[in-house]
């Protein structure tokens, strides 16, 4: 199974990297850019063949390693 | 409009960060992890209201700033 994980900053948390990207885009001439926020995207190949067990495992991975749950949200998708 | 951009390494390109994450997950007890690949995920708020023009703009942003097209692929989604 393949898991796709999105890790994004929670909405109240400052995102200096996103601000820098938004400013750079405006400087490059994209005047319509209002804001940008940067997150991580992780693709994981799993030997697990059961989608529900795979989702449980990946959620645990997010809690333990992939996301800092104090400041970040995560979203897990499982594909066969 | 809101744009969601995924930037991922092309398949032939080495991903040491992904390898480190996969190894860390195995060390933490997730023996079923075969591989991990890390990408970037960018959310952009645009003042543009036309979806087609927004997609054209964001594609240009990817070419110019968000992705290194020598080693990375990108995927753009536009939401109203």
mmCIF file with all atom_site columns, C-alpha atoms in Angstrom:
data_model
loop_
_atom_site.group_PDB
_atom_site.id
_atom_site.type_symbol
_atom_site.label_atom_id
_atom_site.label_alt_id
_atom_site.label_comp_id
_atom_site.label_asym_id
_atom_site.label_entity_id
_atom_site.label_seq_id
_atom_site.pdbx_PDB_ins_code
_atom_site.Cartn_x
_atom_site.Cartn_y
_atom_site.Cartn_z
_atom_site.occupancy
_atom_site.B_iso_or_equiv
_atom_site.pdbx_formal_charge
_atom_site.auth_seq_id
_atom_site.auth_comp_id
_atom_site.auth_asym_id
_atom_site.auth_atom_id
_atom_site.pdbx_PDB_model_num
ATOM 1   C CA . UNK A 1 1  ? 0.000   0.000  0.000   1.00 0.00 ? 1  UNK A CA 1
ATOM 2   C CA . UNK A 1 2  ? 1.003   3.593  -0.536  1.00 0.00 ? 2  UNK A CA 1
ATOM 3   C CA . UNK A 1 3  ? 0.335   6.313  2.001   1.00 0.00 ? 3  UNK A CA 1
ATOM 4   C CA . UNK A 1 4  ? 0.264   10.003 1.238   1.00 0.00 ? 4  UNK A CA 1
ATOM 5   C CA . UNK A 1 5  ? 0.734   12.313 4.185   1.00 0.00 ? 5  UNK A CA 1
ATOM 6   C CA . UNK A 1 6  ? 0.259   16.073 4.216   1.00 0.00 ? 6  UNK A CA 1
ATOM 7   C CA . UNK A 1 7  ? 1.746   17.918 7.161   1.00 0.00 ? 7  UNK A CA 1
ATOM 8   C CA . UNK A 1 8  ? 0.686   21.559 7.430   1.00 0.00 ? 8  UNK A CA 1
ATOM 9   C CA . UNK A 1 9  ? 1.163   24.249 10.039  1.00 0.00 ? 9  UNK A CA 1
ATOM 10  C CA . UNK A 1 10 ? -1.861  24.926 12.243  1.00 0.00 ? 10 UNK A CA 1
ATOM 11  C CA . UNK A 1 11 ? -3.681  28.089 11.291  1.00 0.00 ? 11 UNK A CA 1
ATOM 12  C CA . UNK A 1 12 ? -2.490  30.256 14.196  1.00 0.00 ? 12 UNK A CA 1
ATOM 13  C CA . UNK A 1 13 ? 1.175   29.392 13.699  1.00 0.00 ? 13 UNK A CA 1
ATOM 14  C CA . UNK A 1 14 ? 3.490   31.869 11.952  1.00 0.00 ? 14 UNK A CA 1
ATOM 15  C CA . UNK A 1 15 ? 4.980   30.579 8.708   1.00 0.00 ? 15 UNK A CA 1
ATOM 16  C CA . UNK A 1 16 ? 8.079   32.641 7.850   1.00 0.00 ? 16 UNK A CA 1
ATOM 17  C CA . UNK A 1 17 ? 8.997   30.322 4.964   1.00 0.00 ? 17 UNK A CA 1
ATOM 18  C CA . UNK A 1 18 ? 5.559   30.822 3.447   1.00 0.00 ? 18 UNK A CA 1
ATOM 19  C CA . UNK A 1 19 ? 5.835   34.572 3.919   1.00 0.00 ? 19 UNK A CA 1
ATOM 20  C CA . UNK A 1 20 ? 9.212   34.575 2.190   1.00 0.00 ? 20 UNK A CA 1
ATOM 21  C CA . UNK A 1 21 ? 7.792   32.593 -0.737  1.00 0.00 ? 21 UNK A CA 1
ATOM 22  C CA . UNK A 1 22 ? 4.783   34.924 -1.026  1.00 0.00 ? 22 UNK A CA 1
ATOM 23  C CA . UNK A 1 23 ? 7.079   37.984 -1.009  1.00 0.00 ? 23 UNK A CA 1
ATOM 24  C CA . UNK A 1 24 ? 9.380   36.396 -3.580  1.00 0.00 ? 24 UNK A CA 1
ATOM 25  C CA . UNK A 1 25 ? 6.415   35.654 -5.855  1.00 0.00 ? 25 UNK A CA 1
ATOM 26  C CA . UNK A 1 26 ? 5.178   39.240 -5.619  1.00 0.00 ? 26 UNK A CA 1
ATOM 27  C CA . UNK A 1 27 ? 8.707   40.470 -6.368  1.00 0.00 ? 27 UNK A CA 1
ATOM 28  C CA . UNK A 1 28 ? 8.777   38.214 -9.436  1.00 0.00 ? 28 UNK A CA 1
ATOM 29  C CA . UNK A 1 29 ? 5.681   39.990 -10.724 1.00 0.00 ? 29 UNK A CA 1
ATOM 30  C CA . UNK A 1 30 ? 2.860   37.777 -9.464  1.00 0.00 ? 30 UNK A CA 1
ATOM 31  C CA . UNK A 1 31 ? 0.941   40.645 -7.891  1.00 0.00 ? 31 UNK A CA 1
ATOM 32  C CA . UNK A 1 32 ? -2.128  38.490 -7.255  1.00 0.00 ? 32 UNK A CA 1
ATOM 33  C CA . UNK A 1 33 ? -0.434  36.413 -4.541  1.00 0.00 ? 33 UNK A CA 1
ATOM 34  C CA . UNK A 1 34 ? -2.050  37.146 -1.186  1.00 0.00 ? 34 UNK A CA 1
ATOM 35  C CA . UNK A 1 35 ? -0.414  34.496 0.975   1.00 0.00 ? 35 UNK A CA 1
ATOM 36  C CA . UNK A 1 36 ? 1.463   31.230 0.791   1.00 0.00 ? 36 UNK A CA 1
ATOM 37  C CA . UNK A 1 37 ? 1.853   28.479 3.337   1.00 0.00 ? 37 UNK A CA 1
ATOM 38  C CA . UNK A 1 38 ? 4.394   25.711 3.102   1.00 0.00 ? 38 UNK A CA 1
ATOM 39  C CA . UNK A 1 39 ? 3.862   22.184 4.288   1.00 0.00 ? 39 UNK A CA 1
ATOM 40  C CA . UNK A 1 40 ? 5.458   18.793 3.876   1.00 0.00 ? 40 UNK A CA 1
ATOM 41  C CA . UNK A 1 41 ? 4.276   15.988 1.674   1.00 0.00 ? 41 UNK A CA 1
ATOM 42  C CA . UNK A 1 42 ? 5.450   12.449 2.427   1.00 0.00 ? 42 UNK A CA 1
ATOM 43  C CA . UNK A 1 43 ? 4.823   9.341  0.342   1.00 0.00 ? 43 UNK A CA 1
ATOM 44  C CA . UNK A 1 44 ? 5.370   6.069  2.169   1.00 0.00 ? 44 UNK A CA 1
ATOM 45  C CA . UNK A 1 45 ? 5.454   2.576  0.665   1.00 0.00 ? 45 UNK A CA 1
ATOM 46  C CA . UNK A 1 46 ? 4.139   -0.019 3.099   1.00 0.00 ? 46 UNK A CA 1
ATOM 47  C CA . UNK A 1 47 ? 4.225   -3.802 3.007   1.00 0.00 ? 47 UNK A CA 1
ATOM 48  C CA . UNK A 1 48 ? 0.873   -3.831 4.868   1.00 0.00 ? 48 UNK A CA 1
ATOM 49  C CA . UNK A 1 49 ? -1.966  -4.921 2.566   1.00 0.00 ? 49 UNK A CA 1
ATOM 50  C CA . UNK A 1 50 ? -4.958  -3.951 4.719   1.00 0.00 ? 50 UNK A CA 1
ATOM 51  C CA . UNK A 1 51 ? -6.019  -0.326 4.230   1.00 0.00 ? 51 UNK A CA 1
ATOM 52  C CA . UNK A 1 52 ? -7.426  0.152  7.730   1.00 0.00 ? 52 UNK A CA 1
ATOM 53  C CA . UNK A 1 53 ? -4.345  -1.248 9.458   1.00 0.00 ? 53 UNK A CA 1
ATOM 54  C CA . UNK A 1 54 ? -2.147  0.797  7.109   1.00 0.00 ? 54 UNK A CA 1
ATOM 55  C CA . UNK A 1 55 ? -4.005  3.979  8.052   1.00 0.00 ? 55 UNK A CA 1
ATOM 56  C CA . UNK A 1 56 ? -3.637  3.204  11.774  1.00 0.00 ? 56 UNK A CA 1
ATOM 57  C CA . UNK A 1 57 ? 0.106   2.639  11.310  1.00 0.00 ? 57 UNK A CA 1
ATOM 58  C CA . UNK A 1 58 ? 0.656   5.826  9.325   1.00 0.00 ? 58 UNK A CA 1
ATOM 59  C CA . UNK A 1 59 ? -1.362  7.873  11.828  1.00 0.00 ? 59 UNK A CA 1
ATOM 60  C CA . UNK A 1 60 ? 0.945   6.544  14.549  1.00 0.00 ? 60 UNK A CA 1
ATOM 61  C CA . UNK A 1 61 ? 3.980   7.466  12.407  1.00 0.00 ? 61 UNK A CA 1
ATOM 62  C CA . UNK A 1 62 ? 2.634   11.009 12.142  1.00 0.00 ? 62 UNK A CA 1
ATOM 63  C CA . UNK A 1 63 ? 2.135   11.256 15.900  1.00 0.00 ? 63 UNK A CA 1
ATOM 64  C CA . UNK A 1 64 ? 5.603   9.878  16.642  1.00 0.00 ? 64 UNK A CA 1
ATOM 65  C CA . UNK A 1 65 ? 7.826   11.275 13.910  1.00 0.00 ? 65 UNK A CA 1
ATOM 66  C CA . UNK A 1 66 ? 6.359   12.969 10.860  1.00 0.00 ? 66 UNK A CA 1
ATOM 67  C CA . UNK A 1 67 ? 4.413   15.813 12.462  1.00 0.00 ? 67 UNK A CA 1
ATOM 68  C CA . UNK A 1 68 ? 4.973   18.047 15.441  1.00 0.00 ? 68 UNK A CA 1
ATOM 69  C CA . UNK A 1 69 ? 1.401   17.931 16.701  1.00 0.00 ? 69 UNK A CA 1
ATOM 70  C CA . UNK A 1 70 ? 1.854   21.027 18.850  1.00 0.00 ? 70 UNK A CA 1
ATOM 71  C CA . UNK A 1 71 ? 2.114   23.234 15.767  1.00 0.00 ? 71 UNK A CA 1
ATOM 72  C CA . UNK A 1 72 ? 1.222   20.981 12.846  1.00 0.00 ? 72 UNK A CA 1
ATOM 73  C CA . UNK A 1 73 ? -1.813  19.140 11.485  1.00 0.00 ? 73 UNK A CA 1
ATOM 74  C CA . UNK A 1 74 ? -1.542  16.035 9.374   1.00 0.00 ? 74 UNK A CA 1
ATOM 75  C CA . UNK A 1 75 ? -3.785  14.271 6.877   1.00 0.00 ? 75 UNK A CA 1
ATOM 76  C CA . UNK A 1 76 ? -3.329  10.642 5.846   1.00 0.00 ? 76 UNK A CA 1
ATOM 77  C CA . UNK A 1 77 ? -4.561  9.052  2.599   1.00 0.00 ? 77 UNK A CA 1
ATOM 78  C CA . UNK A 1 78 ? -4.072  5.381  1.807   1.00 0.00 ? 78 UNK A CA 1
ATOM 79  C CA . UNK A 1 79 ? -3.971  4.038  -1.739  1.00 0.00 ? 79 UNK A CA 1
ATOM 80  C CA . UNK A 1 80 ? -3.979  0.404  -2.776  1.00 0.00 ? 80 UNK A CA 1
ATOM 81  C CA . UNK B 2 1  ? -8.875  31.295 -5.486  1.00 0.00 ? 1  UNK B CA 1
ATOM 82  C CA . UNK B 2 2  ? -6.713  28.827 -3.621  1.00 0.00 ? 2  UNK B CA 1
ATOM 83  C CA . UNK B 2 3  ? -3.955  26.836 -5.295  1.00 0.00 ? 3  UNK B CA 1
ATOM 84  C CA . UNK B 2 4  ? -2.458  23.647 -3.943  1.00 0.00 ? 4  UNK B CA 1
ATOM 85  C CA . UNK B 2 5  ? 0.939   22.728 -5.290  1.00 0.00 ? 5  UNK B CA 1
ATOM 86  C CA . UNK B 2 6  ? 2.767   19.440 -4.762  1.00 0.00 ? 6  UNK B CA 1
ATOM 87  C CA . UNK B 2 7  ? 6.463   19.435 -5.569  1.00 0.00 ? 7  UNK B CA 1
ATOM 88  C CA . UNK B 2 8  ? 8.056   15.989 -5.613  1.00 0.00 ? 8  UNK B CA 1
ATOM 89  C CA . UNK B 2 9  ? 11.459  14.678 -6.627  1.00 0.00 ? 9  UNK B CA 1
ATOM 90  C CA . UNK B 2 10 ? 11.593  12.956 -10.013 1.00 0.00 ? 10 UNK B CA 1
ATOM 91  C CA . UNK B 2 11 ? 11.767  9.197  -9.748  1.00 0.00 ? 11 UNK B CA 1
ATOM 92  C CA . UNK B 2 12 ? 15.419  8.768  -10.643 1.00 0.00 ? 12 UNK B CA 1
ATOM 93  C CA . UNK B 2 13 ? 16.636  11.363 -8.143  1.00 0.00 ? 13 UNK B CA 1
ATOM 94  C CA . UNK B 2 14 ? 18.140  10.250 -4.814  1.00 0.00 ? 14 UNK B CA 1
ATOM 95  C CA . UNK B 2 15 ? 16.153  11.353 -1.762  1.00 0.00 ? 15 UNK B CA 1
ATOM 96  C CA . UNK B 2 16 ? 18.418  11.199 1.302   1.00 0.00 ? 16 UNK B CA 1
ATOM 97  C CA . UNK B 2 17 ? 15.803  12.918 3.484   1.00 0.00 ? 17 UNK B CA 1
ATOM 98  C CA . UNK B 2 18 ? 13.239  10.295 2.537   1.00 0.00 ? 18 UNK B CA 1
ATOM 99  C CA . UNK B 2 19 ? 15.746  7.531  3.210   1.00 0.00 ? 19 UNK B CA 1
ATOM 100 C CA . UNK B 2 20 ? 16.473  8.986  6.635   1.00 0.00 ? 20 UNK B CA 1
ATOM 101 C CA . UNK B 2 21 ? 12.757  9.151  7.440   1.00 0.00 ? 21 UNK B CA 1
ATOM 102 C CA . UNK B 2 22 ? 12.217  5.553  6.266   1.00 0.00 ? 22 UNK B CA 1
ATOM 103 C CA . UNK B 2 23 ? 15.147  4.357  8.406   1.00 0.00 ? 23 UNK B CA 1
ATOM 104 C CA . UNK B 2 24 ? 13.884  6.313  11.413  1.00 0.00 ? 24 UNK B CA 1
ATOM 105 C CA . UNK B 2 25 ? 10.414  4.778  11.031  1.00 0.00 ? 25 UNK B CA 1
ATOM 106 C CA . UNK B 2 26 ? 11.869  1.259  10.875  1.00 0.00 ? 26 UNK B CA 1
ATOM 107 C CA . UNK B 2 27 ? 13.982  2.032  13.957  1.00 0.00 ? 27 UNK B CA 1
ATOM 108 C CA . UNK B 2 28 ? 10.826  3.197  15.749  1.00 0.00 ? 28 UNK B CA 1
ATOM 109 C CA . UNK B 2 29 ? 9.284   -0.223 15.134  1.00 0.00 ? 29 UNK B CA 1
ATOM 110 C CA . UNK B 2 30 ? 7.361   0.297  11.898  1.00 0.00 ? 30 UNK B CA 1
ATOM 111 C CA . UNK B 2 31 ? 8.901   -2.707 10.167  1.00 0.00 ? 31 UNK B CA 1
ATOM 112 C CA . UNK B 2 32 ? 6.469   -2.511 7.240   1.00 0.00 ? 32 UNK B CA 1
ATOM 113 C CA . UNK B 2 33 ? 7.961   0.704  5.863   1.00 0.00 ? 33 UNK B CA 1
ATOM 114 C CA . UNK B 2 34 ? 9.645   0.000  2.538   1.00 0.00 ? 34 UNK B CA 1
ATOM 115 C CA . UNK B 2 35 ? 10.440  3.520  1.391   1.00 0.00 ? 35 UNK B CA 1
ATOM 116 C CA . UNK B 2 36 ? 9.547   7.138  1.976   1.00 0.00 ? 36 UNK B CA 1
ATOM 117 C CA . UNK B 2 37 ? 9.887   10.124 -0.287  1.00 0.00 ? 37 UNK B CA 1
ATOM 118 C CA . UNK B 2 38 ? 9.579   13.701 0.882   1.00 0.00 ? 38 UNK B CA 1
ATOM 119 C CA . UNK B 2 39 ? 8.117   16.519 -1.134  1.00 0.00 ? 39 UNK B CA 1
ATOM 120 C CA . UNK B 2 40 ? 6.868   20.033 -0.586  1.00 0.00 ? 40 UNK B CA 1
ATOM 121 C CA . UNK B 2 41 ? 3.281   21.136 -0.350  1.00 0.00 ? 41 UNK B CA 1
ATOM 122 C CA . UNK B 2 42 ? 2.440   24.793 -0.956  1.00 0.00 ? 42 UNK B CA 1
ATOM 123 C CA . UNK B 2 43 ? -0.929  26.482 -0.520  1.00 0.00 ? 43 UNK B CA 1
ATOM 124 C CA . UNK B 2 44 ? -1.260  29.840 -2.263  1.00 0.00 ? 44 UNK B CA 1
ATOM 125 C CA . UNK B 2 45 ? -4.091  32.355 -1.898  1.00 0.00 ? 45 UNK B CA 1
ATOM 126 C CA . UNK B 2 46 ? -4.675  34.275 -5.095  1.00 0.00 ? 46 UNK B CA 1
ATOM 127 C CA . UNK B 2 47 ? -6.763  37.341 -5.846  1.00 0.00 ? 47 UNK B CA 1
ATOM 128 C CA . UNK B 2 48 ? -7.398  35.951 -9.352  1.00 0.00 ? 48 UNK B CA 1
ATOM 129 C CA . UNK B 2 49 ? -11.000 34.754 -9.738  1.00 0.00 ? 49 UNK B CA 1
ATOM 130 C CA . UNK B 2 50 ? -10.721 32.830 -13.005 1.00 0.00 ? 50 UNK B CA 1
ATOM 131 C CA . UNK B 2 51 ? -9.619  29.210 -12.501 1.00 0.00 ? 51 UNK B CA 1
ATOM 132 C CA . UNK B 2 52 ? -7.878  28.844 -15.867 1.00 0.00 ? 52 UNK B CA 1
ATOM 133 C CA . UNK B 2 53 ? -5.877  32.053 -15.483 1.00 0.00 ? 53 UNK B CA 1
ATOM 134 C CA . UNK B 2 54 ? -5.062  31.074 -11.885 1.00 0.00 ? 54 UNK B CA 1
ATOM 135 C CA . UNK B 2 55 ? -3.712  27.709 -13.049 1.00 0.00 ? 55 UNK B CA 1
ATOM 136 C CA . UNK B 2 56 ? -1.578  29.389 -15.717 1.00 0.00 ? 56 UNK B CA 1
ATOM 137 C CA . UNK B 2 57 ? -0.158  31.787 -13.125 1.00 0.00 ? 57 UNK B CA 1
ATOM 138 C CA . UNK B 2 58 ? 0.623   29.081 -10.591 1.00 0.00 ? 58 UNK B CA 1
ATOM 139 C CA . UNK B 2 59 ? 2.245   26.890 -13.253 1.00 0.00 ? 59 UNK B CA 1
ATOM 140 C CA . UNK B 2 60 ? 4.504   29.825 -14.090 1.00 0.00 ? 60 UNK B CA 1
ATOM 141 C CA . UNK B 2 61 ? 5.290   30.275 -10.368 1.00 0.00 ? 61 UNK B CA 1
ATOM 142 C CA . UNK B 2 62 ? 6.340   26.627 -10.225 1.00 0.00 ? 62 UNK B CA 1
ATOM 143 C CA . UNK B 2 63 ? 8.588   27.005 -13.250 1.00 0.00 ? 63 UNK B CA 1
ATOM 144 C CA . UNK B 2 64 ? 10.187  30.171 -11.908 1.00 0.00 ? 64 UNK B CA 1
ATOM 145 C CA . UNK B 2 65 ? 10.423  29.646 -8.166  1.00 0.00 ? 65 UNK B CA 1
ATOM 146 C CA . UNK B 2 66 ? 8.614   26.793 -6.472  1.00 0.00 ? 66 UNK B CA 1
ATOM 147 C CA . UNK B 2 67 ? 10.127  23.804 -8.236  1.00 0.00 ? 67 UNK B CA 1
ATOM 148 C CA . UNK B 2 68 ? 13.567  22.984 -9.577  1.00 0.00 ? 68 UNK B CA 1
ATOM 149 C CA . UNK B 2 69 ? 12.367  21.391 -12.796 1.00 0.00 ? 69 UNK B CA 1
ATOM 150 C CA . UNK B 2 70 ? 15.687  19.637 -13.393 1.00 0.00 ? 70 UNK B CA 1
ATOM 151 C CA . UNK B 2 71 ? 15.070  17.298 -10.465 1.00 0.00 ? 71 UNK B CA 1
ATOM 152 C CA . UNK B 2 72 ? 11.485  17.965 -9.381  1.00 0.00 ? 72 UNK B CA 1
ATOM 153 C CA . UNK B 2 73 ? 7.970   17.485 -10.733 1.00 0.00 ? 73 UNK B CA 1
ATOM 154 C CA . UNK B 2 74 ? 5.050   19.646 -9.716  1.00 0.00 ? 74 UNK B CA 1
ATOM 155 C CA . UNK B 2 75 ? 1.287   19.278 -9.712  1.00 0.00 ? 75 UNK B CA 1
ATOM 156 C CA . UNK B 2 76 ? -1.120  22.229 -9.477  1.00 0.00 ? 76 UNK B CA 1
ATOM 157 C CA . UNK B 2 77 ? -4.720  22.086 -8.246  1.00 0.00 ? 77 UNK B CA 1
ATOM 158 C CA . UNK B 2 78 ? -6.984  25.123 -8.183  1.00 0.00 ? 78 UNK B CA 1
ATOM 159 C CA . UNK B 2 79 ? -9.940  25.463 -5.842  1.00 0.00 ? 79 UNK B CA 1
ATOM 160 C CA . UNK B 2 80 ? -12.603 28.128 -5.930  1.00 0.00 ? 80 UNK B CA 1
#
